[in-house]
Short mmCIF file of C-alpha atoms in Angstrom, two decimals:
data_model
loop_
_atom_site.label_atom_id
_atom_site.label_comp_id
_atom_site.label_asym_id
_atom_site.label_seq_id
_atom_site.Cartn_x
_atom_site.Cartn_y
_atom_site.Cartn_z
CA MET S 474 117.37 102.18 129.18
CA SER S 475 118.10 98.48 128.15
CA PRO S 476 121.82 97.88 126.28
CA TYR S 477 119.91 95.01 124.28
CA LEU S 478 117.53 98.18 122.91
CA PHE S 479 119.96 100.98 123.41
CA TYR S 480 123.21 99.48 120.75
CA PRO S 481 120.88 98.44 118.01
CA LEU S 482 119.13 101.72 118.40
CA ALA S 483 122.23 103.50 118.21
CA CYS S 484 123.55 101.83 114.93
CA LEU S 485 120.16 102.14 113.13
CA THR S 486 120.26 106.13 113.99
CA ILE S 487 123.98 106.39 113.16
CA ALA S 488 123.13 104.63 109.62
CA GLY S 489 120.11 106.99 109.15
CA ALA S 490 122.55 110.16 109.96
CA LEU S 491 125.43 108.86 107.55
CA GLY S 492 122.19 108.02 104.82
CA VAL S 493 121.60 111.99 105.11
CA VAL S 494 125.09 113.15 104.35
CA LEU S 495 126.23 110.49 101.86
CA ASN S 496 123.27 109.82 99.62
CA ASN S 497 123.44 111.67 96.48
CA ASN S 498 119.76 111.69 95.59
CA PRO S 499 118.15 114.39 97.91
CA VAL S 500 114.68 112.59 98.66
CA ARG S 501 116.58 109.38 100.05
CA SER S 502 118.73 112.14 102.20
CA ALA S 503 115.68 113.35 103.14
CA LEU S 504 114.16 110.07 104.10
CA SER S 505 116.85 108.91 106.02
CA LEU S 506 116.81 112.21 107.94
CA VAL S 507 113.09 111.27 108.72
CA ALA S 508 114.36 108.06 109.67
CA THR S 509 116.99 109.58 111.95
CA LEU S 510 114.22 112.03 113.79
CA PHE S 511 111.79 109.18 114.12
CA LEU S 512 114.58 106.63 116.01
CA LEU S 513 115.49 109.79 118.33
CA ALA S 514 112.01 109.77 119.61
CA VAL S 515 112.27 106.00 120.37
CA TYR S 516 115.47 106.95 122.54
CA TYR S 517 112.47 109.40 124.44
CA ILE S 518 109.66 106.84 124.64
CA ALA S 519 112.44 104.53 126.22
CA LEU S 520 113.74 107.28 128.67
CA GLN S 521 109.95 107.37 129.76
CA ALA S 522 109.42 110.94 127.96
CA HIS S 523 106.39 109.97 126.01
CA LEU S 524 104.79 113.35 125.19
CA VAL S 525 108.42 114.48 123.89
CA ALA S 526 108.49 111.63 121.66
CA ALA S 527 105.16 111.77 120.62
CA LEU S 528 105.63 115.95 120.00
CA GLN S 529 109.35 114.56 118.11
CA ILE S 530 107.44 112.86 115.35
CA ILE S 531 104.50 115.15 115.06
CA VAL S 532 106.53 118.19 114.23
CA TYR S 533 109.75 117.16 113.44
CA ALA S 534 109.42 113.40 111.87
CA GLY S 535 105.86 114.59 110.40
CA ALA S 536 104.96 117.92 109.68
CA VAL S 537 109.06 119.77 108.92
CA MET S 538 110.32 116.64 107.09
CA VAL S 539 106.76 116.09 105.04
CA LEU S 540 107.01 120.12 103.93
CA PHE S 541 110.81 119.35 103.17
CA LEU S 542 109.99 116.09 100.95
CA PHE S 543 107.16 118.54 99.34
CA VAL S 544 109.49 120.96 98.09
CA ILE S 545 112.17 118.44 97.15
CA THR S 546 109.83 116.74 94.98
CA LEU S 547 108.26 119.92 93.36
CA LEU S 548 111.98 121.13 92.32
CA ASN S 549 112.60 117.68 90.73
CA LEU S 550 116.45 117.82 91.78
CA SER S 551 118.90 115.71 89.82
CA PRO S 552 120.79 113.46 91.94
CA ASP S 553 124.10 115.41 92.58
CA PRO S 554 127.42 114.36 90.61
CA ALA S 555 130.03 113.24 92.62
CA ASP S 556 132.74 115.12 91.06
CA ARG S 557 131.17 118.69 91.36
CA THR S 558 132.81 118.63 94.72
CA SER S 559 136.43 119.57 94.99
CA PRO S 560 139.08 117.55 97.54
CA LEU S 561 139.20 121.11 99.00
CA PHE S 562 135.77 121.41 100.26
CA GLY S 563 135.51 118.04 101.10
CA ALA S 564 139.10 118.23 103.47
CA ALA S 565 137.32 121.86 104.81
CA ALA S 566 134.05 119.60 105.74
CA LEU S 567 136.24 116.97 107.18
CA GLY S 568 138.16 119.20 109.31
CA SER S 569 134.95 121.43 110.79
CA ALA S 570 133.42 118.02 111.33
CA LEU S 571 136.06 116.98 113.60
CA LEU S 572 136.52 120.64 115.04
CA LEU S 573 132.97 120.09 116.30
CA ALA S 574 133.59 116.80 117.98
CA VAL S 575 136.02 118.00 119.83
CA VAL S 576 134.19 121.11 120.91
CA LEU S 577 131.22 119.00 121.61
CA GLY S 578 133.47 116.37 123.42
CA ARG S 579 135.39 118.36 125.66
CA ALA S 580 131.96 120.31 126.29
CA LEU S 581 130.47 116.81 127.50
CA TRP S 582 133.63 115.88 129.54
CA ALA S 583 134.04 118.89 131.63
CA THR S 584 130.17 118.87 132.66
CA THR S 585 128.45 116.15 134.84
CA LEU S 586 124.98 115.36 133.60
CA PRO S 587 122.65 114.98 136.49
CA GLY S 588 120.81 112.26 134.61
CA ALA S 589 123.69 110.09 133.77
CA ALA S 590 124.27 108.55 137.02
CA ASN S 591 121.48 105.94 137.93
CA THR S 592 119.54 108.01 139.98
CA PRO S 593 115.74 107.05 140.65
CA LEU S 594 113.34 109.35 138.73
CA PRO S 595 111.71 112.12 140.08
CA GLU S 596 107.43 111.24 140.71
CA GLY S 597 105.77 111.91 137.56
CA PHE S 598 108.69 112.21 135.42
CA GLY S 599 108.13 113.17 131.58
CA THR S 600 104.44 113.32 132.23
CA THR S 601 102.43 116.11 130.30
CA VAL S 602 101.31 117.77 133.85
CA VAL S 603 104.56 117.78 135.17
CA LEU S 604 105.95 119.28 132.00
CA ALA S 605 103.58 121.90 131.57
CA ARG S 606 103.93 122.75 135.23
CA GLN S 607 107.44 123.42 134.65
CA LEU S 608 106.90 125.22 131.05
CA PHE S 609 104.00 127.51 132.49
CA SER S 610 106.41 128.70 135.62
CA GLU S 611 109.80 128.60 135.67
CA TYR S 612 109.98 128.80 131.71
CA LEU S 613 107.37 130.67 130.78
CA VAL S 614 109.09 134.02 129.59
CA ALA S 615 111.01 131.67 127.05
CA PHE S 616 108.15 129.73 125.98
CA GLU S 617 105.86 132.89 125.71
CA LEU S 618 108.98 134.49 123.45
CA THR S 619 109.28 131.37 121.47
CA SER S 620 105.44 131.58 120.65
CA ILE S 621 106.21 134.92 119.60
CA LEU S 622 108.91 134.01 117.71
CA LEU S 623 106.71 131.56 115.94
CA LEU S 624 103.49 134.16 114.98
CA VAL S 625 106.29 136.46 113.78
CA ALA S 626 107.55 133.10 111.20
CA VAL S 627 103.91 132.78 110.19
CA VAL S 628 103.16 136.63 109.40
CA GLY S 629 106.30 136.55 107.52
CA ALA S 630 105.42 133.77 105.46
CA VAL S 631 101.74 134.81 104.63
CA VAL S 632 103.26 138.48 103.71
CA LEU S 633 106.15 136.60 101.03
CA ALA S 634 103.74 134.46 100.26
CA LYS S 635 101.06 137.03 99.15
CA ARG S 636 103.40 139.09 97.34
CA ASP S 637 102.14 140.30 93.54
CA PRO S 638 103.94 138.18 91.21
CA SER S 639 105.60 139.94 88.38
CA PRO S 640 104.11 139.10 85.06
CA ALA S 641 107.69 137.59 83.99
CA ASP S 642 107.04 135.12 86.54
CA MET S 643 103.47 133.89 85.43
CA ASP S 644 104.68 133.47 81.94
CA ALA S 645 107.31 131.17 83.00
CA PRO S 646 106.57 127.12 82.26
CA ALA S 647 105.92 125.66 85.20
CA PRO S 648 108.61 123.08 86.18
CA GLY S 649 108.19 119.58 85.10
CA ARG S 650 109.48 116.14 85.93
CA GLU S 651 111.28 114.73 83.04
CA ALA S 652 111.42 111.62 82.15
CA MET M 719 104.42 86.29 131.01
CA GLU M 720 104.23 90.31 130.80
CA TRP M 721 105.77 90.20 127.32
CA LEU M 722 103.55 87.07 126.51
CA ILE M 723 100.27 89.13 127.56
CA ALA M 724 101.76 92.13 125.61
CA GLY M 725 102.22 90.43 122.38
CA VAL M 726 98.99 88.78 122.29
CA LYS M 727 97.29 92.41 122.68
CA CYS M 728 99.29 93.72 120.13
CA LEU M 729 98.86 90.86 117.68
CA LEU M 730 95.26 90.92 118.58
CA VAL M 731 94.81 94.66 117.37
CA ILE M 732 96.89 94.28 114.51
CA LEU M 733 94.57 91.29 113.55
CA LEU M 734 91.59 93.06 114.40
CA VAL M 735 92.52 96.36 112.31
CA LEU M 736 93.19 93.85 109.44
CA GLN M 737 90.07 91.80 109.21
CA LEU M 738 87.46 94.88 109.49
CA SER M 739 89.79 96.39 106.79
CA ALA M 740 88.89 93.71 105.10
CA LEU M 741 85.87 93.15 105.70
CA MET M 742 84.94 96.93 104.66
CA LEU M 743 86.25 95.88 101.35
CA TRP M 744 83.06 93.64 101.19
CA VAL M 745 80.67 96.21 103.11
CA GLU M 746 81.95 98.93 100.48
CA ARG M 747 80.88 96.85 97.94
CA LYS M 748 77.76 95.45 99.08
CA GLY M 749 77.06 99.07 100.41
CA ALA M 750 77.13 100.62 97.03
CA ALA M 751 75.24 97.94 95.31
CA LEU M 752 72.47 98.70 98.41
CA ILE M 753 72.51 102.35 97.28
CA GLN M 754 72.40 102.04 93.57
CA ASN M 755 69.53 99.54 93.72
CA ARG M 756 71.70 96.09 92.44
CA ILE M 757 72.27 93.04 94.55
CA GLY M 758 76.21 93.50 93.76
CA ALA M 759 79.51 91.30 95.18
CA ASN M 760 77.93 87.99 94.86
CA ARG M 761 79.80 86.42 91.78
CA ALA M 762 82.91 84.94 93.48
CA ASN M 763 82.58 81.34 94.04
CA LEU M 764 84.77 79.07 95.75
CA LEU M 765 85.43 76.33 92.73
CA GLY M 766 81.69 76.13 92.60
CA ILE M 767 81.49 73.83 95.33
CA PHE M 768 79.10 75.53 97.74
CA PRO M 769 75.68 75.48 96.56
CA VAL M 770 74.85 78.41 98.19
CA ASN M 771 76.62 81.79 97.44
CA LEU M 772 78.16 82.94 100.18
CA GLY M 773 79.76 86.60 98.47
CA PHE M 774 80.72 87.49 101.96
CA THR M 775 83.70 84.86 102.37
CA ASN M 776 84.22 84.27 98.91
CA THR M 777 84.77 87.93 98.25
CA LEU M 778 87.41 88.22 101.27
CA ILE M 779 89.21 85.39 99.67
CA ALA M 780 89.00 86.08 96.00
CA ASP M 781 89.80 89.67 96.21
CA PRO M 782 93.01 89.26 98.00
CA VAL M 783 94.16 86.15 95.85
CA LYS M 784 93.29 88.16 92.45
CA MET M 785 95.47 91.20 93.86
CA PHE M 786 98.62 89.48 95.22
CA THR M 787 98.74 87.22 92.32
CA LYS M 788 98.63 89.89 89.61
CA GLU M 789 102.25 91.16 88.03
CA ASP M 790 104.05 93.77 90.19
CA TYR M 791 104.88 96.24 87.69
CA VAL M 792 107.26 98.99 88.28
CA PRO M 793 107.68 101.39 85.87
CA ASP M 794 110.98 101.83 84.31
CA GLY M 795 111.77 105.38 85.02
CA ALA M 796 110.80 105.14 88.75
CA ASP M 797 112.72 105.14 91.68
CA LYS M 798 112.74 101.11 91.86
CA PHE M 799 113.53 101.39 96.06
CA ILE M 800 111.40 104.37 96.90
CA HIS M 801 108.53 103.09 94.69
CA SER M 802 108.37 99.74 96.59
CA LEU M 803 109.04 101.58 100.24
CA ALA M 804 106.00 103.51 99.43
CA PRO M 805 103.21 101.13 100.14
CA PHE M 806 104.68 100.22 103.21
CA LEU M 807 105.06 103.51 104.75
CA ALA M 808 101.13 104.17 103.58
CA LEU M 809 99.84 101.03 105.20
CA PHE M 810 102.14 100.60 108.57
CA PRO M 811 101.13 103.81 110.28
CA ALA M 812 97.88 103.21 109.39
CA ILE M 813 97.59 99.85 111.14
CA ILE M 814 99.53 100.98 114.21
CA THR M 815 97.47 103.97 115.14
CA PHE M 816 95.00 101.36 116.57
CA ALA M 817 97.12 100.26 119.42
CA ALA M 818 96.65 103.39 121.68
CA ILE M 819 92.59 102.98 121.52
CA PRO M 820 91.32 100.92 124.30
CA PHE M 821 89.06 98.37 123.09
CA GLY M 822 87.85 97.46 127.04
CA ASP M 823 88.00 97.87 130.67
CA THR M 824 90.70 96.55 132.78
CA ILE M 825 89.68 92.66 133.43
CA GLU M 826 90.50 90.51 135.73
CA LEU M 827 92.19 87.06 134.76
CA ALA M 828 93.70 84.60 136.72
CA GLY M 829 94.87 86.67 139.42
CA ARG M 830 95.87 89.43 136.84
CA SER M 831 94.21 92.61 135.56
CA ILE M 832 94.82 93.08 131.76
CA GLU M 833 94.30 96.24 130.42
CA LEU M 834 92.21 95.89 127.01
CA ARG M 835 94.14 97.98 125.02
CA ALA M 836 97.68 97.52 122.76
CA VAL M 837 100.03 99.41 124.40
CA GLY M 838 99.36 101.64 127.67
CA ILE M 839 100.66 105.02 126.48
CA ASP M 840 99.44 108.07 128.31
CA VAL M 841 99.46 110.56 125.58
CA GLY M 842 97.31 108.50 123.39
CA ILE M 843 95.70 110.87 121.38
CA LEU M 844 99.11 112.96 120.37
CA TYR M 845 100.31 109.48 119.40
CA ILE M 846 97.25 109.10 116.90
CA SER M 847 97.85 112.68 115.62
CA ALA M 848 101.60 111.15 115.42
CA THR M 849 100.98 108.15 113.14
CA VAL M 850 98.33 110.10 110.97
CA ALA M 851 101.33 112.65 110.42
CA MET M 852 103.60 110.09 109.50
CA GLY M 853 100.87 108.47 106.64
CA VAL M 854 101.74 111.17 104.99
CA TYR M 855 104.70 109.98 103.68
CA GLY M 856 103.19 106.97 101.65
CA VAL M 857 101.71 109.67 99.42
CA VAL M 858 104.53 111.99 98.83
CA LEU M 859 106.86 108.95 97.79
CA ALA M 860 104.57 107.09 95.57
CA GLY M 861 103.58 109.88 93.40
CA TRP M 862 107.24 111.30 93.32
CA ALA M 863 108.62 107.54 92.73
CA SER M 864 106.36 106.81 90.05
CA ASN M 865 107.61 109.31 87.72
CA ASN M 866 104.54 110.13 86.34
CA ARG M 867 102.61 113.04 86.00
CA TRP M 868 99.20 111.76 87.07
CA ALA M 869 100.95 110.49 90.20
CA LEU M 870 103.03 113.42 91.30
CA LEU M 871 99.49 115.68 90.79
CA GLY M 872 97.71 113.47 93.07
CA SER M 873 100.30 112.87 95.50
CA ILE M 874 100.69 116.81 95.73
CA ARG M 875 97.17 117.11 96.12
CA GLY M 876 96.80 114.53 98.57
CA THR M 877 99.66 116.14 100.69
CA ALA M 878 98.20 119.43 100.84
CA GLN M 879 94.57 117.89 101.46
CA MET M 880 96.04 116.11 104.36
CA ILE M 881 97.89 118.51 105.93
CA SER M 882 95.11 121.15 105.83
CA TYR M 883 92.65 118.69 107.53
CA GLU M 884 95.12 117.61 110.13
CA LEU M 885 94.73 121.08 111.59
CA ALA M 886 91.27 121.18 111.52
CA MET M 887 91.16 117.37 113.44
CA GLY M 888 94.12 118.98 115.81
CA LEU M 889 92.09 121.90 116.85
CA ALA M 890 88.99 119.95 117.51
CA VAL M 891 91.02 117.71 119.50
CA VAL M 892 92.23 120.16 121.56
CA SER M 893 88.55 120.85 122.34
CA CYS M 894 88.44 117.23 123.66
CA VAL M 895 91.49 117.24 125.57
CA LEU M 896 90.17 120.88 127.27
CA LEU M 897 86.86 119.06 128.13
CA TYR M 898 88.52 115.78 129.60
CA GLY M 899 91.51 117.11 131.34
CA THR M 900 93.64 114.50 129.74
CA LEU M 901 95.77 112.76 126.82
CA ASP M 902 94.93 109.25 127.99
CA LEU M 903 91.94 107.53 125.91
CA GLN M 904 91.48 105.06 128.46
CA ASP M 905 91.15 107.70 130.99
CA MET M 906 88.56 109.69 128.36
CA VAL M 907 86.41 106.86 128.12
CA ARG M 908 86.11 105.93 131.64
CA GLN M 909 85.19 109.94 132.29
CA GLN M 910 82.14 108.86 129.69
CA GLY M 911 80.88 106.38 132.39
CA GLN M 912 79.30 108.99 134.41
CA MET M 913 76.09 110.04 134.26
CA LEU M 914 74.53 113.42 133.80
CA PHE M 915 71.39 114.40 135.75
CA GLY M 916 71.21 110.85 136.70
CA TRP M 917 69.92 109.42 133.63
CA LEU M 918 71.88 110.64 130.34
CA PRO M 919 75.16 109.02 129.62
CA ALA M 920 77.82 111.86 129.69
CA TRP M 921 79.36 111.00 126.60
CA GLY M 922 81.55 113.28 124.70
CA VAL M 923 78.91 113.66 122.30
CA VAL M 924 76.61 115.52 124.66
CA TYR M 925 78.90 118.30 125.34
CA GLN M 926 81.01 118.57 122.01
CA GLN M 927 78.69 117.97 118.96
CA LEU M 928 81.07 120.21 116.42
CA ALA M 929 84.06 118.60 117.63
CA PHE M 930 82.39 115.43 116.60
CA ILE M 931 81.52 116.47 113.25
CA LEU M 932 84.82 118.11 112.93
CA ILE M 933 87.10 115.01 113.44
CA PHE M 934 84.58 112.74 111.72
CA THR M 935 84.61 115.04 108.83
CA ALA M 936 88.46 115.44 109.08
CA GLY M 937 88.76 111.82 109.30
CA MET M 938 87.25 110.94 106.18
CA ALA M 939 89.51 113.57 104.50
CA GLU M 940 92.62 111.96 105.94
CA SER M 941 91.43 108.58 104.42
CA LYS M 942 91.11 110.26 101.17
CA ARG M 943 87.61 108.71 100.04
CA VAL M 944 85.16 109.82 98.07
CA PRO M 945 83.78 113.15 98.89
CA PHE M 946 87.65 113.90 99.42
CA ASP M 947 89.10 111.50 96.97
CA ILE M 948 90.67 114.49 95.10
CA PRO M 949 94.09 112.90 95.32
CA GLU M 950 92.77 109.88 93.20
CA ALA M 951 89.89 111.49 91.21
CA GLU M 952 89.71 108.85 88.59
CA SER M 953 88.11 111.25 86.08
CA GLU M 954 91.23 113.45 85.83
CA LEU M 955 94.38 111.73 87.25
CA VAL M 956 93.49 108.03 86.21
CA ALA M 957 94.40 106.79 89.60
CA GLY M 958 96.10 109.73 91.46
CA TYR M 959 98.96 108.85 93.21
CA PHE M 960 99.09 104.83 92.81
CA THR M 961 98.53 105.15 89.23
CA GLU M 962 101.89 103.04 88.45
CA TYR M 963 101.24 100.40 91.06
CA SER M 964 99.85 97.21 90.36
CA GLY M 965 99.21 94.24 92.33
CA GLY M 966 100.17 93.33 95.95
CA LYS M 967 101.15 97.12 96.14
CA GLN M 968 98.26 98.74 95.21
CA ALA M 969 96.33 96.36 97.63
CA SER M 970 98.56 98.08 100.44
CA PHE M 971 97.18 101.27 99.57
CA MET M 972 93.60 100.26 99.30
CA LEU M 973 94.25 98.14 102.93
CA ALA M 974 95.76 101.14 104.38
CA ASP M 975 92.66 103.29 103.19
CA PHE M 976 90.44 101.13 104.67
CA ALA M 977 92.51 100.86 107.84
CA GLU M 978 92.29 104.96 107.82
CA VAL M 979 88.46 104.23 108.02
CA VAL M 980 88.63 101.96 110.58
CA MET M 981 90.96 104.10 112.79
CA VAL M 982 88.34 106.93 112.37
CA ALA M 983 85.59 104.84 113.44
CA GLY M 984 87.45 103.90 116.66
CA LEU M 985 88.42 107.54 117.15
CA VAL M 986 85.05 109.03 116.80
CA THR M 987 83.97 105.95 118.92
CA THR M 988 86.57 106.44 121.79
CA LEU M 989 86.29 110.04 122.20
CA PHE M 990 82.65 111.09 121.73
CA PHE M 991 80.34 107.86 121.99
CA GLY M 992 81.85 106.09 124.96
CA GLY M 993 84.42 103.88 123.61
CA TRP M 994 83.43 100.62 125.16
CA GLN M 995 81.05 101.97 127.91
CA ILE M 996 77.60 100.30 127.90
CA PRO M 997 75.06 103.12 129.53
CA TYR M 998 74.00 101.87 133.04
CA LEU M 999 76.50 99.08 133.01
CA SER M 1000 78.87 98.80 134.91
CA SER M 1001 81.27 96.01 136.96
CA GLN M 1002 78.89 96.36 139.77
CA GLY M 1003 76.12 95.37 137.14
CA LEU M 1004 73.44 97.01 135.50
CA ALA M 1005 71.66 99.85 137.03
CA LEU M 1006 68.82 101.26 135.32
CA PRO M 1007 67.68 104.58 136.73
CA GLY M 1008 64.89 104.30 139.45
CA MET M 1009 65.29 100.67 139.36
CA ALA M 1010 67.26 98.34 141.92
CA VAL M 1011 70.80 96.91 140.48
CA ILE M 1012 71.02 93.39 138.62
CA THR M 1013 73.85 92.24 139.23
CA VAL M 1014 76.36 90.59 136.40
CA SER M 1015 79.51 88.97 136.37
CA PRO M 1016 82.69 91.00 136.10
CA LEU M 1017 83.58 88.94 133.15
CA LEU M 1018 80.27 88.59 131.06
CA VAL M 1019 80.81 92.72 131.68
CA SER M 1020 83.93 93.06 130.19
CA LEU M 1021 83.27 90.94 127.35
CA LEU M 1022 80.21 92.83 126.70
CA GLN M 1023 81.91 96.23 126.96
CA VAL M 1024 84.36 94.60 123.96
CA ALA M 1025 81.37 93.73 122.18
CA ALA M 1026 79.65 97.19 122.55
CA PHE M 1027 83.13 98.56 121.26
CA LEU M 1028 83.06 96.84 117.82
CA VAL M 1029 79.28 97.02 117.41
CA LYS M 1030 79.93 100.97 117.74
CA VAL M 1031 83.19 101.18 115.23
CA LEU M 1032 81.02 98.93 112.89
CA PHE M 1033 78.61 101.53 112.91
CA PHE M 1034 80.72 104.46 112.23
CA CYS M 1035 82.75 102.43 109.21
CA TRP M 1036 79.45 101.63 108.12
CA LEU M 1037 78.11 105.55 108.41
CA GLN M 1038 81.70 106.21 106.55
CA VAL M 1039 80.41 103.52 103.41
CA LEU M 1040 77.32 105.27 103.60
CA VAL M 1041 78.94 109.14 102.98
CA ARG M 1042 81.15 107.81 100.43
CA TRP M 1043 78.09 106.33 98.09
CA THR M 1044 75.82 109.23 98.91
CA VAL M 1045 78.00 112.42 98.50
CA PRO M 1046 79.70 113.40 95.19
CA ARG M 1047 83.56 114.57 95.11
CA PHE M 1048 84.52 118.20 95.84
CA ARG M 1049 86.31 120.48 93.59
CA TYR M 1050 90.03 121.18 94.57
CA ASP M 1051 89.30 125.00 95.84
CA GLN M 1052 85.88 123.41 97.40
CA LEU M 1053 88.29 121.53 99.75
CA MET M 1054 90.95 123.69 100.26
CA ASN M 1055 87.96 126.35 101.35
CA LEU M 1056 86.34 123.64 103.33
CA GLY M 1057 89.26 123.00 105.45
CA TRP M 1058 90.62 126.82 105.78
CA LYS M 1059 88.20 128.76 105.84
CA ALA M 1060 84.98 126.85 107.18
CA MET M 1061 86.68 124.33 109.43
CA MET M 1062 89.62 125.63 111.20
CA PRO M 1063 87.73 128.35 112.32
CA ILE M 1064 84.77 126.53 113.63
CA ALA M 1065 87.17 124.70 115.56
CA LEU M 1066 89.04 127.41 116.78
CA LEU M 1067 85.76 129.08 117.73
CA ASN M 1068 85.06 125.53 119.44
CA VAL M 1069 88.13 125.53 121.73
CA PHE M 1070 87.62 129.24 122.49
CA VAL M 1071 84.19 128.47 123.81
CA THR M 1072 84.76 125.07 125.46
CA ALA M 1073 88.10 126.69 127.44
CA LEU M 1074 85.31 130.07 128.33
CA ALA M 1075 82.85 127.52 129.39
CA ILE M 1076 84.98 125.12 131.85
CA LEU M 1077 86.51 128.84 133.04
CA LEU M 1078 82.78 129.50 133.89
CA PHE M 1079 81.09 126.37 135.22
CA GLY M 1080 84.56 124.34 136.28
CA GLU M 1081 85.38 121.19 134.86
CA VAL M 1082 82.12 119.27 133.36
CA ALA M 1083 83.63 115.52 134.08
#
């Protein structure tokens, strides 16, 4: 991956990730998250993983985040007042973030990533055929278990949505966006 | 040189989509006039200079000038930044979608072989799904940021509709992927150059009539035009999600819709109608069944193929205009029932039958 591509991209991605945390407005936070996920797909393209990039955009930047935004716009959340959070909360957040950074850094330090060195890519790296062969041979069990998990989630969502609403819920006025 | 060629190809495709979208503005009006038995779109005359009224060029110039010189109004309670961002988010994915669609075979020019599509991406069909999925953001954000109830209602309807029809479209695409055994659109077009029984061009529509109807219908639903224009139903919602937009921003939403029309035409052409293929014509020459081969120069063949692609795309654009002025708008529940209870099960069945046929009779292509 060319450094001329990597560093500007890295700056943009970090800016997007910061935007998720620092924005008071939930819609803008969600939009920053969309931008971050979209930029991650650009890395995948630069790393020859076209299929993963397309799936990243379809699933995360597309489907998941659209539903996030859909819910947020319907809930009509007001911008978070900044003075509601206590300094204790901020300190705790900063502390856990630092702890996570240390743990991740230590883990990265201890392992050598096979792709980090400038080794030539194996034949057909990142193509759909190679990925599919791996998925349906070596990782078949994990793949099938994941699909069962997703099926359970879908059935669960339908069951929850199908539950008869109580009369009190029906009478409640629909939430509207106040001017 | 490589970069230059890539840049020229990208520019060509962007211009192609934009020009076709602008042309659609005029075709749409002329089509409406034709169906409603009037002349239509003939009043714009450039400074009264032209003795003959060239409604075609004049509408193309007059409309954008009118739109981009109008006042750009942002309502008071709106989120100003996102209100301005939304038209871009609507237009951008609609334009870049065409990048994966091949508009010609590889041509040999000055010792170089140039592939006639903007980006040689090997998961082309997924790329198109991805950009179509990104198109939803413009609708959601436009409706939300306008701080207007009609707009919010329109954007909620629009999001629900686009997500629902994406599902049917995705499943219909799966059966095409099964048929061709590849995600690469250029490969798919190449496979459609073969002959069935020695005389019938093996176009996708010969195998996958159902998938063609599903993708064409779902594509029209994605572009949010009548009969699927519930998000902007003017008798109920003023103008739906872009009620609070004016001038150039409103024009961007319109342009995005027309770009989606062009994209759907391009996708249907590529998947089902042989893309740039002309039956019996290949780089070897014209080979009608049972007749001697007539040699044609390869460069001429390539140019003819690009022209054939354009003609096919224009035909499907025109077909969408015809549908748009023929069929009345669906009610909201009819729209959802069609998407979830009719198109999705049919698409699933189609995937199953296609897979079974391939299992029994082997790969077709």
